[in-house]
Coordinates of C-alpha atoms and ligand atoms in Angstrom, one line a residue:
E1088 CA 8.3 24.6 15.3
L1089 CA 5.7 21.9 15.7
A1090 CA 6.8 18.9 17.7
P1091 CA 7.1 15.9 15.3
P1092 CA 4.0 13.6 15.5
W1093 CA 4.6 10.3 17.3
W1094 CA 4.5 8.3 14.0
S1095 CA 7.6 10.1 12.8
S1096 CA 9.7 7.5 14.5
A1097 CA 7.2 4.6 14.0
V1098 CA 7.4 1.6 11.7
V1099 CA 4.2 0.0 10.4
Y1100 CA 3.8 -3.8 9.8
Q1101 CA 1.0 -4.6 7.2
I1102 CA -0.9 -7.8 7.6
Y1103 CA -3.0 -9.3 4.7
P1104 CA -5.1 -11.4 7.1
R1105 CA -6.3 -13.9 4.4
S1106 CA -2.6 -14.9 3.9
F1107 CA -1.0 -14.5 7.3
A1108 CA -1.9 -17.5 9.5
D1109 CA -4.8 -19.9 9.5
A1110 CA -5.7 -21.1 13.0
N1111 CA -9.0 -22.9 12.3
G1112 CA -7.9 -25.1 9.4
D1113 CA -10.0 -23.7 6.5
G1114 CA -7.0 -22.7 4.5
I1115 CA -7.7 -19.0 5.0
G1116 CA -5.8 -16.7 7.4
D1117 CA -7.8 -15.4 10.4
L1118 CA -7.6 -13.2 13.5
R1119 CA -6.7 -16.1 15.8
G1120 CA -3.7 -16.8 13.5
I1121 CA -2.6 -13.2 13.9
I1122 CA -2.9 -13.4 17.7
N1123 CA -0.7 -16.5 17.6
H1124 CA 2.1 -14.6 15.8
L1125 CA 2.1 -11.1 17.4
D1126 CA 5.5 -11.8 19.0
H1127 CA 7.1 -12.1 15.6
I1128 CA 5.8 -8.6 14.7
A1129 CA 6.6 -7.0 18.0
G1130 CA 10.0 -8.8 17.9
L1131 CA 10.9 -6.8 14.8
G1132 CA 10.4 -3.6 16.6
A1133 CA 7.3 -2.6 14.7
D1134 CA 5.1 0.1 16.4
V1135 CA 1.9 -0.1 14.4
L1136 CA -0.1 -3.0 12.9
W1137 CA -2.2 -2.3 9.8
L1138 CA -4.8 -5.0 9.0
S1139 CA -6.2 -5.2 5.5
P1140 CA -10.0 -5.5 5.7
I1141 CA -11.5 -8.0 8.1
Y1142 CA -15.1 -6.8 7.8
R1143 CA -18.1 -8.8 6.6
S1144 CA -17.7 -9.1 2.8
P1145 CA -18.6 -11.3 -0.1
Q1146 CA -14.8 -11.4 -0.8
D1147 CA -15.2 -10.3 -4.4
D1148 CA -12.0 -8.2 -4.0
N1149 CA -10.7 -10.1 -1.0
G1150 CA -12.5 -7.9 1.5
Y1151 CA -12.2 -4.5 -0.2
D1152 CA -15.9 -4.9 -0.9
I1153 CA -17.6 -4.4 2.4
S1154 CA -21.1 -5.4 3.2
D1155 CA -21.1 -4.5 7.0
Y1156 CA -18.5 -2.1 8.3
Q1157 CA -19.3 -2.9 11.9
D1158 CA -18.9 -6.7 12.0
I1159 CA -16.0 -9.1 11.4
D1160 CA -16.4 -11.6 8.5
P1161 CA -16.8 -15.1 9.9
L1162 CA -13.9 -16.1 7.7
F1163 CA -11.6 -14.1 10.0
G1164 CA -13.5 -14.6 13.3
T1165 CA -15.8 -12.5 15.5
L1166 CA -15.8 -9.0 17.1
A1167 CA -14.7 -10.8 20.3
D1168 CA -11.7 -12.1 18.5
F1169 CA -11.0 -8.6 17.3
D1170 CA -11.2 -7.2 20.8
E1171 CA -8.8 -9.9 22.0
L1172 CA -6.4 -9.2 19.1
L1173 CA -6.5 -5.4 20.0
A1174 CA -5.8 -6.1 23.6
R1175 CA -2.9 -8.5 22.8
A1176 CA -1.5 -5.9 20.4
H1177 CA -1.7 -3.1 23.0
E1178 CA -0.1 -5.3 25.6
R1179 CA 2.9 -5.5 23.3
G1180 CA 2.9 -1.7 22.6
L1181 CA 1.6 -2.3 19.1
K1182 CA -1.0 0.2 17.9
L1183 CA -3.6 -1.2 15.5
I1184 CA -5.1 0.6 12.5
M1185 CA -8.0 -0.5 10.4
D1186 CA -8.4 -0.4 6.7
L1187 CA -11.0 2.2 5.8
V1188 CA -12.6 1.4 2.5
V1189 CA -15.3 4.1 1.9
N1190 CA -14.9 5.2 -1.7
H1191 CA -17.2 2.2 -2.3
T1192 CA -19.1 -0.5 -0.5
S1193 CA -20.1 -4.0 -1.5
D1194 CA -23.2 -4.2 -3.7
E1195 CA -24.5 -6.5 -0.9
H1196 CA -24.2 -3.7 1.7
A1197 CA -27.7 -2.8 3.1
W1198 CA -27.2 0.8 1.9
F1199 CA -26.8 -0.3 -1.7
V1200 CA -29.6 -2.9 -1.6
E1201 CA -31.9 0.0 -0.5
S1202 CA -30.4 2.3 -3.1
R1203 CA -31.4 0.0 -5.9
D1204 CA -35.0 1.3 -5.3
P1205 CA -35.3 4.6 -7.1
A1206 CA -38.0 5.7 -4.6
S1207 CA -35.6 5.0 -1.6
P1208 CA -34.1 7.9 0.3
K1209 CA -30.8 6.0 -0.2
R1210 CA -31.0 6.2 -4.0
D1211 CA -28.7 9.2 -3.8
W1212 CA -26.1 7.4 -1.6
Y1213 CA -24.6 6.0 -4.7
I1214 CA -23.9 7.4 -8.2
W1215 CA -26.8 6.5 -10.5
R1216 CA -27.2 7.8 -14.1
P1217 CA -29.6 7.2 -17.0
A1218 CA -28.2 5.7 -20.2
R1219 CA -26.3 8.1 -22.6
E1220 CA -28.7 10.2 -24.7
G1221 CA -29.8 8.5 -27.8
F1222 CA -28.7 5.0 -26.8
E1223 CA -30.8 2.0 -25.9
P1224 CA -30.2 1.4 -22.1
G1225 CA -28.0 -1.7 -21.5
T1226 CA -26.5 -1.7 -25.0
P1227 CA -22.7 -1.1 -25.7
G1228 CA -22.0 2.6 -25.8
A1229 CA -25.0 3.5 -23.6
E1230 CA -22.8 3.9 -20.5
P1231 CA -23.2 7.4 -19.0
T1232 CA -19.4 8.1 -19.5
N1233 CA -16.7 6.2 -21.4
W1234 CA -14.8 5.5 -18.1
G1235 CA -13.0 2.1 -17.6
S1236 CA -13.0 0.2 -14.3
F1237 CA -9.6 -0.5 -12.7
F1238 CA -10.5 -4.2 -12.9
G1239 CA -11.4 -4.2 -16.6
G1240 CA -14.6 -3.4 -18.4
S1241 CA -16.8 -0.3 -18.1
A1242 CA -17.0 1.6 -14.8
W1243 CA -20.8 1.6 -15.2
E1244 CA -23.1 -1.4 -14.5
Y1245 CA -26.6 -1.4 -15.9
D1246 CA -29.3 -2.1 -13.3
E1247 CA -32.2 -3.6 -15.2
A1248 CA -34.8 -3.2 -12.4
S1249 CA -34.4 0.6 -12.1
G1250 CA -33.3 1.2 -15.7
E1251 CA -30.2 3.2 -14.7
Y1252 CA -26.5 2.6 -14.4
Y1253 CA -24.4 2.8 -11.2
L1254 CA -20.7 3.8 -11.1
H1255 CA -18.1 1.4 -9.9
L1256 CA -14.4 2.4 -10.4
F1257 CA -13.5 -1.1 -9.2
S1258 CA -15.5 -4.3 -9.6
R1259 CA -19.2 -4.2 -10.4
K1260 CA -19.7 -5.5 -6.8
Q1261 CA -18.0 -2.3 -5.5
P1262 CA -20.4 0.5 -6.2
D1263 CA -19.0 4.0 -5.5
L1264 CA -20.6 5.9 -2.6
N1265 CA -21.8 9.4 -3.4
W1266 CA -19.7 11.6 -1.2
E1267 CA -21.5 14.7 -2.4
N1268 CA -24.4 13.5 -0.1
P1269 CA -23.9 14.8 3.5
D1270 CA -25.8 11.8 4.8
V1271 CA -23.2 9.4 3.3
R1272 CA -20.4 11.4 5.0
A1273 CA -22.1 11.4 8.3
A1274 CA -22.7 7.7 8.2
V1275 CA -19.0 7.1 7.4
Y1276 CA -17.8 9.3 10.2
A1277 CA -20.2 7.6 12.7
M1278 CA -18.7 4.2 11.6
M1279 CA -15.2 5.6 12.1
N1280 CA -16.1 6.8 15.6
W1281 CA -17.5 3.4 16.4
W1282 CA -14.1 1.8 15.7
V1283 CA -12.2 4.6 17.6
D1284 CA -14.5 4.1 20.6
R1285 CA -13.7 0.3 20.3
G1286 CA -10.0 1.2 20.6
A1287 CA -8.7 1.4 17.0
D1288 CA -5.7 3.7 16.8
G1289 CA -6.3 5.0 13.3
F1290 CA -7.0 4.2 9.7
R1291 CA -5.3 3.4 6.4
M1292 CA -7.7 5.0 3.9
D1293 CA -8.4 3.0 0.7
V1294 CA -8.2 5.1 -2.5
I1295 CA -9.3 8.1 -0.4
N1296 CA -8.5 10.7 -3.1
L1297 CA -11.2 9.2 -5.3
I1298 CA -14.1 10.3 -3.0
S1299 CA -14.3 13.7 -4.5
K1300 CA -15.1 13.4 -8.2
T1301 CA -15.3 16.2 -10.7
Y1302 CA -18.9 17.0 -11.6
P1303 CA -20.7 16.9 -14.0
L1304 CA -19.3 13.4 -14.8
A1305 CA -17.9 13.7 -18.3
D1306 CA -16.1 11.5 -20.9
G1307 CA -12.4 11.3 -20.7
A1308 CA -9.7 10.8 -23.3
V1309 CA -9.3 7.2 -24.6
A1310 CA -5.7 6.1 -25.2
P1311 CA -4.9 4.2 -28.4
G1312 CA -5.6 0.5 -27.9
Q1313 CA -7.7 1.1 -24.8
P1314 CA -11.5 0.3 -24.9
F1315 CA -12.3 2.9 -22.2
S1316 CA -11.0 6.1 -20.8
F1317 CA -8.7 5.9 -17.7
E1318 CA -8.3 9.7 -17.4
I1319 CA -7.7 9.6 -13.7
D1320 CA -8.1 13.3 -13.2
K1321 CA -11.9 12.9 -13.8
V1322 CA -12.1 10.9 -10.6
A1323 CA -9.0 11.7 -8.4
N1324 CA -8.1 14.7 -6.4
G1325 CA -11.5 16.4 -7.0
P1326 CA -12.5 19.9 -6.0
R1327 CA -13.9 18.9 -2.5
L1328 CA -11.3 16.4 -1.4
V1329 CA -9.6 18.7 1.1
E1330 CA -12.9 19.8 2.4
F1331 CA -14.0 16.2 3.0
L1332 CA -10.6 15.3 4.6
E1333 CA -10.9 18.2 7.1
E1334 CA -14.6 17.5 7.8
M1335 CA -13.7 13.8 8.5
N1336 CA -10.7 14.8 10.7
H1337 CA -12.9 17.1 12.8
A1338 CA -15.8 14.7 13.0
V1339 CA -13.5 11.8 14.2
G1340 CA -11.0 13.8 16.1
L1341 CA -8.1 12.4 14.1
T1342 CA -5.7 15.2 14.9
D1343 CA -7.1 15.9 18.4
K1344 CA -6.6 12.2 19.4
Q1345 CA -3.3 11.9 17.5
L1346 CA -4.8 9.0 15.6
F1347 CA -2.7 7.4 12.9
T1348 CA -3.9 8.1 9.3
V1349 CA -2.4 7.3 5.9
G1350 CA -4.4 8.0 2.7
E1351 CA -3.8 5.7 -0.2
M1352 CA -3.7 8.1 -3.2
V1353 CA -4.0 6.6 -6.7
S1354 CA -2.4 9.5 -8.8
C1355 CA -1.1 12.0 -6.3
D1356 CA 2.0 14.2 -6.9
V1357 CA 4.2 15.7 -4.2
D1358 CA 2.3 19.1 -4.4
H1359 CA -1.0 17.3 -3.7
A1360 CA 0.7 15.4 -0.9
R1361 CA 2.1 18.5 0.7
A1362 CA -1.5 19.9 0.9
Y1363 CA -3.0 16.6 2.1
T1364 CA -0.4 16.1 4.8
S1365 CA 0.2 19.7 5.8
R1366 CA 1.3 20.0 9.4
E1367 CA -0.6 23.3 9.5
H1368 CA -4.0 21.7 8.8
D1369 CA -6.2 18.9 10.1
R1370 CA -6.1 16.5 7.2
L1371 CA -4.0 13.3 6.9
G1372 CA -0.9 12.1 8.7
M1373 CA 0.7 10.9 5.5
V1374 CA -0.2 9.4 2.1
F1375 CA 0.8 6.4 -0.1
T1376 CA 1.9 7.7 -3.5
F1377 CA 2.1 5.6 -6.6
E1378 CA 4.7 7.5 -8.5
H1379 CA 7.7 5.4 -7.5
V1380 CA 5.8 2.1 -8.1
S1381 CA 4.8 3.2 -11.6
L1382 CA 8.3 4.0 -13.0
D1383 CA 8.7 0.4 -14.3
Q1384 CA 5.2 0.2 -15.9
G1385 CA 3.9 1.5 -19.2
P1386 CA 0.4 2.7 -20.0
G1387 CA -0.9 -0.8 -19.5
G1388 CA 0.0 -0.7 -15.9
K1389 CA 0.9 -4.0 -14.2
L1390 CA 0.5 -5.9 -17.4
D1391 CA 2.9 -3.6 -19.2
P1392 CA 6.2 -3.8 -17.2
R1393 CA 9.2 -1.7 -18.4
P1394 CA 12.9 -1.7 -17.3
L1395 CA 13.5 0.4 -14.2
H1396 CA 16.2 3.1 -14.5
L1397 CA 17.7 3.5 -11.0
P1398 CA 18.3 7.3 -11.2
D1399 CA 14.5 7.7 -11.9
L1400 CA 13.7 5.8 -8.6
K1401 CA 16.3 7.7 -6.6
K1402 CA 15.3 11.1 -7.9
N1403 CA 11.6 10.4 -7.4
L1404 CA 12.0 9.5 -3.7
A1405 CA 14.4 12.5 -3.3
L1406 CA 11.7 14.8 -4.8
W1407 CA 9.2 13.6 -2.2
Q1408 CA 11.8 14.1 0.6
E1409 CA 12.4 17.6 -0.5
G1410 CA 8.8 18.4 -1.2
L1411 CA 7.5 17.3 2.2
Y1412 CA 10.5 18.3 4.5
G1413 CA 9.3 20.4 7.4
E1414 CA 5.8 20.8 5.9
G1415 CA 4.2 17.3 5.6
W1416 CA 5.1 13.7 6.1
N1417 CA 6.1 10.7 3.9
S1418 CA 5.1 7.1 3.9
L1419 CA 8.0 4.9 2.8
Y1420 CA 7.0 1.6 1.1
F1421 CA 8.1 -0.7 -1.7
E1422 CA 5.6 -3.5 -0.9
N1423 CA 2.0 -4.1 0.0
H1424 CA -0.8 -6.5 -1.0
D1425 CA -1.1 -4.7 -4.4
Q1426 CA 2.5 -4.7 -5.3
P1427 CA 5.0 -7.5 -6.4
R1428 CA 7.8 -8.6 -4.1
S1429 CA 10.5 -5.9 -4.1
V1430 CA 13.5 -8.3 -4.0
S1431 CA 12.2 -9.7 -7.3
R1432 CA 11.2 -6.3 -8.7
L1433 CA 14.1 -4.0 -7.6
G1434 CA 16.7 -6.5 -6.1
D1435 CA 18.1 -9.8 -7.2
D1436 CA 16.1 -12.9 -6.1
S1437 CA 18.7 -15.4 -7.1
E1438 CA 20.0 -17.8 -4.4
E1439 CA 23.3 -15.9 -4.4
Y1440 CA 22.0 -12.3 -4.0
R1441 CA 18.5 -12.5 -2.5
I1442 CA 19.4 -11.8 1.1
A1443 CA 22.0 -9.1 0.4
S1444 CA 19.7 -7.3 -2.0
A1445 CA 16.7 -7.6 0.3
K1446 CA 18.8 -5.9 3.0
A1447 CA 20.1 -3.3 0.5
L1448 CA 16.6 -2.3 -0.4
A1449 CA 15.5 -2.1 3.2
T1450 CA 18.6 0.1 4.0
A1451 CA 17.6 2.6 1.3
L1452 CA 13.9 2.7 2.2
H1453 CA 14.3 2.8 6.0
L1454 CA 16.9 5.6 6.0
H1455 CA 14.9 8.1 4.1
Q1456 CA 12.7 10.4 6.1
G1457 CA 9.2 9.2 6.7
T1458 CA 7.2 6.3 8.2
P1459 CA 8.4 2.9 6.8
Y1460 CA 6.0 0.1 6.0
V1461 CA 7.0 -3.6 6.3
Y1462 CA 4.6 -5.8 4.4
Q1463 CA 4.2 -9.4 5.7
G1464 CA 7.1 -11.5 4.2
Q1465 CA 9.2 -8.5 3.2
E1466 CA 11.1 -8.9 6.4
I1467 CA 12.3 -12.4 5.3
G1468 CA 13.0 -11.4 1.7
M1469 CA 10.1 -13.3 0.1
T1470 CA 10.2 -13.5 -3.7
N1471 CA 7.5 -13.4 -6.4
A1472 CA 5.2 -16.4 -6.7
G1473 CA 6.5 -17.6 -10.1
F1474 CA 3.0 -18.2 -11.6
T1475 CA 3.0 -19.0 -15.3
T1476 CA -0.6 -19.7 -16.3
I1477 CA -3.7 -17.6 -15.9
E1478 CA -5.4 -20.4 -14.0
Q1479 CA -2.9 -19.9 -11.1
Y1480 CA -4.1 -16.4 -10.5
A1481 CA -6.9 -15.5 -8.0
D1482 CA -6.8 -11.7 -8.2
I1483 CA -9.8 -10.0 -9.7
E1484 CA -7.5 -7.3 -11.0
A1485 CA -5.3 -9.7 -12.8
L1486 CA -8.1 -11.7 -14.2
G1487 CA -10.2 -8.7 -15.3
Q1488 CA -7.3 -6.8 -16.9
F1489 CA -6.0 -10.0 -18.6
K1490 CA -9.4 -10.6 -20.1
Q1491 CA -9.8 -7.0 -21.2
M1492 CA -6.4 -7.0 -22.9
V1493 CA -6.8 -10.4 -24.6
D1494 CA -10.2 -9.3 -25.9
A1495 CA -8.5 -6.2 -27.2
G1496 CA -6.0 -8.4 -29.1
A1497 CA -3.0 -8.4 -26.8
D1498 CA -0.7 -11.5 -26.7
P1499 CA -1.6 -13.7 -23.8
E1500 CA 2.1 -14.8 -23.3
A1501 CA 3.2 -11.2 -23.0
L1502 CA 0.5 -10.5 -20.5
L1503 CA 1.4 -13.6 -18.5
A1504 CA 5.0 -12.4 -18.4
G1505 CA 3.8 -9.0 -17.1
L1506 CA 1.6 -10.6 -14.5
G1507 CA 4.5 -12.8 -13.4
K1508 CA 6.5 -9.7 -12.6
M1509 CA 3.8 -7.3 -11.4
S1510 CA 0.6 -9.1 -10.3
R1511 CA -0.8 -8.5 -6.8
D1512 CA -0.9 -12.3 -6.2
N1513 CA 2.9 -12.2 -6.0
A1514 CA 2.4 -10.6 -2.6
R1515 CA -0.6 -12.8 -1.5
T1516 CA 1.0 -16.3 -1.3
P1517 CA 0.6 -17.4 2.3
M1518 CA 3.1 -16.4 4.9
P1519 CA 5.7 -19.2 5.2
W1520 CA 6.3 -19.8 9.0
T1521 CA 8.3 -23.0 8.7
P1522 CA 10.1 -25.0 6.0
E1523 CA 7.0 -27.2 5.7
G1524 CA 4.7 -24.1 5.5
G1525 CA 3.1 -23.6 8.9
F1526 CA 0.4 -21.4 7.4
T1527 CA -2.4 -24.0 7.5
D1528 CA -3.1 -27.6 8.0
A1529 CA -5.6 -27.5 5.1
T1530 CA -5.1 -26.7 1.4
P1531 CA -4.2 -23.0 1.4
W1532 CA -6.5 -20.6 -0.6
L1533 CA -3.5 -19.7 -2.8
P1534 CA -0.5 -22.0 -3.2
L1535 CA 2.5 -21.5 -1.0
N1536 CA 5.5 -19.9 -2.7
P1537 CA 7.7 -22.8 -4.0
T1538 CA 10.6 -21.3 -2.1
T1539 CA 9.0 -22.0 1.3
P1540 CA 11.4 -24.8 2.3
T1541 CA 14.3 -22.2 2.3
I1542 CA 12.5 -18.9 2.6
N1543 CA 10.4 -19.0 5.8
V1544 CA 10.2 -17.2 9.1
A1545 CA 11.8 -20.0 11.1
S1546 CA 14.8 -20.5 8.9
D1547 CA 15.4 -16.7 8.4
G1548 CA 14.9 -16.1 12.2
A1549 CA 17.5 -18.8 13.0
D1550 CA 20.1 -17.0 10.9
P1551 CA 21.8 -14.2 12.8
H1552 CA 22.6 -12.7 9.3
G1553 CA 19.0 -13.3 8.1
V1554 CA 16.9 -10.5 6.6
S1555 CA 14.7 -10.1 9.7
A1556 CA 17.7 -9.7 12.0
Y1557 CA 18.8 -6.8 9.7
Y1558 CA 15.3 -5.3 9.8
R1559 CA 15.5 -5.2 13.6
E1560 CA 18.8 -3.2 13.3
L1561 CA 17.3 -0.7 10.8
I1562 CA 14.2 -0.2 13.0
R1563 CA 16.4 0.3 16.0
L1564 CA 18.2 3.1 14.2
R1565 CA 14.9 4.8 13.5
H1566 CA 13.9 4.5 17.1
E1567 CA 17.2 5.7 18.5
L1568 CA 18.6 8.3 16.1
P1569 CA 16.9 11.8 15.7
V1570 CA 19.0 12.1 12.5
V1571 CA 17.1 9.2 11.0
Q1572 CA 13.7 10.5 12.2
M1573 CA 14.2 14.2 11.4
G1574 CA 17.4 14.7 9.4
R1575 CA 17.3 16.6 6.1
F1576 CA 17.7 14.3 3.1
D1577 CA 20.3 15.0 0.4
L1578 CA 20.7 12.8 -2.6
L1579 CA 24.3 12.2 -3.9
L1580 CA 25.4 10.8 -7.3
P1581 CA 21.9 11.3 -8.7
E1582 CA 22.8 10.1 -12.2
D1583 CA 24.8 7.1 -11.0
E1584 CA 23.1 3.9 -12.4
R1585 CA 24.7 1.5 -9.9
L1586 CA 25.0 3.4 -6.6
W1587 CA 22.3 4.8 -4.3
A1588 CA 24.1 7.4 -2.0
F1589 CA 22.6 10.0 0.2
T1590 CA 23.1 11.8 3.5
R1591 CA 20.8 12.7 6.4
T1592 CA 21.7 15.9 8.4
W1593 CA 20.3 16.9 11.7
G1594 CA 22.3 19.6 13.6
E1595 CA 25.8 18.1 14.1
D1596 CA 24.7 14.6 13.3
R1597 CA 25.3 13.4 9.7
L1598 CA 24.7 10.0 8.2
L1599 CA 26.1 8.8 4.9
V1600 CA 24.4 5.8 3.1
V1601 CA 26.1 4.2 0.1
I1602 CA 24.5 1.1 -1.6
N1603 CA 25.6 -0.9 -4.6
M1604 CA 22.2 -1.6 -6.3
T1605 CA 23.7 -4.2 -8.7
S1606 CA 24.8 -7.8 -8.8
A1607 CA 28.3 -6.8 -9.8
L1608 CA 31.3 -5.1 -8.1
A1609 CA 30.9 -1.3 -8.1
G1610 CA 33.7 1.3 -7.8
V1611 CA 32.7 4.3 -5.6
P1612 CA 33.7 7.8 -6.7
M1613 CA 35.1 8.8 -3.3
A1614 CA 35.9 12.3 -4.4
E1615 CA 32.2 12.9 -4.9
L1616 CA 31.3 11.7 -1.4
P1617 CA 31.8 13.4 2.0
D1618 CA 35.1 12.5 3.6
I1619 CA 34.8 9.3 5.6
E1620 CA 38.2 9.6 7.3
D1621 CA 36.8 9.9 10.8
A1622 CA 33.5 8.2 10.0
R1623 CA 32.1 5.3 12.1
L1624 CA 30.5 2.4 10.3
L1625 CA 27.0 2.1 11.9
L1626 CA 25.5 -0.7 9.9
T1627 CA 26.3 -2.8 6.9
N1628 CA 24.7 -5.9 5.3
L1629 CA 28.0 -7.6 4.3
S1630 CA 30.8 -6.8 6.8
T1631 CA 33.5 -7.1 4.1
G1632 CA 35.9 -5.0 6.1
Q1633 CA 37.2 -3.6 2.8
D1634 CA 37.6 0.1 2.0
L1635 CA 34.6 1.9 0.5
Q1636 CA 36.3 2.3 -2.9
T1637 CA 34.8 -1.0 -4.1
L1638 CA 31.4 -2.3 -3.0
Q1639 CA 30.5 -6.0 -3.3
P1640 CA 27.2 -6.8 -5.2
W1641 CA 24.3 -5.3 -3.2
E1642 CA 26.6 -4.1 -0.4
A1643 CA 25.1 -1.4 1.7
R1644 CA 27.0 0.8 4.2
V1645 CA 25.7 3.3 6.7
Y1646 CA 28.3 5.7 8.2
A1647 CA 28.0 8.2 11.0
L1648 CA 30.1 11.1 9.7
S1649 CA 30.2 13.1 12.9
Ligands
ISL988 O1 -2.0 -0.7 -7.8 C1 -3.1 -0.5 -8.3 C2 -3.2 0.7 -9.1 O2 -2.1 0.9 -9.9 C3 -4.2 -1.3 -8.1 O3 -3.7 -2.7 -7.8 C4 -5.1 -1.0 -6.9 O4 -6.5 -1.3 -7.2 C5 -5.1 0.4 -6.4 O5 -3.9 0.6 -5.9 C6 -6.2 0.7 -5.3 O6 -6.0 -0.2 -4.3 C7 -6.9 -0.3 -3.2 O7 -8.3 -0.3 -3.7 C8 -8.7 -1.4 -4.4 C9 -8.3 -2.7 -3.8 O8 -8.4 -3.8 -4.8 C10 -6.8 -2.7 -3.4 O9 -6.4 -3.9 -2.8 C11 -6.6 -1.6 -2.4 O10 -5.3 -1.5 -1.9 C12 -10.2 -1.3 -4.4 O11 -10.7 -1.3 -3.1
CA989 CA1 -8.9 -19.8 8.9

């Protein structure tokens, strides 16, 4: 039986640097700002820090469009600042992982600038194709395939100078690298080794399951009402993905050096994940799935929100627990810089129930098996931004998809309602450190959340019953209890639409978790739960002292059964 990897009892804190803390007064977060707040993160008990991209970038997609992988963008600081941040993090026992964005670069990267020249040896570092047979290059329909970009419009951009199109699954300023080219792969691995040699402890890998596409590139199916094809299987989980992951692992010593890796996988089911995170192979430590964060969206994705059916969420997480138990490893997340705030999406962000529901959601997530991720602001129960006009949005995804859908005849008001619930900007409002803000002395790049006077780190931290105090308790349970780290997960009451109940079992140790996931009282079918006669209440978010028969709105209880 393989010893569990060190990250099986670790908790990751994700920082979106642009929105975390601004130390030089330009309204944009920076590395000095992170250095100034490391105690807040270490104080939660987090073990790993994940920084969203801080590399040199035109900032077309807020840094996920990289023009120099081995330099820090002046917006965030310098390599010397990075070295200081890394040292300060390590002093506090925090490991630091970098965001690896190598499915694509910026169109301003030197590699792409060279690649624009058809005679350059770097032409084949990207995916160039002539216009579709029989079409005038540069005219509608002449794109090499009918694929759509994640950010709206075609996935192909016509390059007048060379008379060919290049592929970009994201913005036209994010051309896809050609991973079929061994020179591309070697250059990526060399860059990764450069960061590992500098002291980085691992990588979060951006849309890593898109690096192996299915060739020859071919048209996909176009859904009704859509202008392009979004048939993800044409570009995700391609035939060489495992080969590339193992080649990368060996070239960078990811397993040998026990480096932390998590692969972000747009469209990845539990069978794919079991292969990608297999303990018997040198691939990835874990993956981010999108299944559980797509249950409340229709075919239009974030602009097409649907009601969430709790049993669907419970059963999806349970499927992943079962599918990876003993063979692979799970990430556990509800929030990141691409997802709306979970207390607004899954909880109840009203004055009355915000804190209780934020703790209830954290209890559910942190007591599953896997590595939990805390996204900046989640630890104080931050809520969605409350934007109502398209002018308030900054996110290229929101603006691109909104334009595409309006051009296709969709109702702007309905789209704005969808964005209000699901847009990525909901998670990108600046971190509120004090009731006055505390993020910057200048005008912030995105407005502060209007709840800042009441929802901020200082106010929450001063409250012994605040959300962050509760996160500290949950993280302590993961650090101290093998049953939390390694215990087998069993879902109880799977069809119950109000209660989330499950056990964790590890040898003689057994935990029972019961959570009321509604804003109303909930009766608990005691006969369908294990006997709690001799149980010990380990943790609760409401301390009602009442029997388990009736749970208060959003009441969570964790019992040690033996
Ligand atoms: O959630 C999404 C898909 O349903 C999208 O918001 C997101 O583009 C997708 O998750 C991929 O995300 C990653 O790659 C993008 C970048 O915009 C995201 O911020 C990053 O997390 C392109 O690099
Ligand atoms: Ca700044």
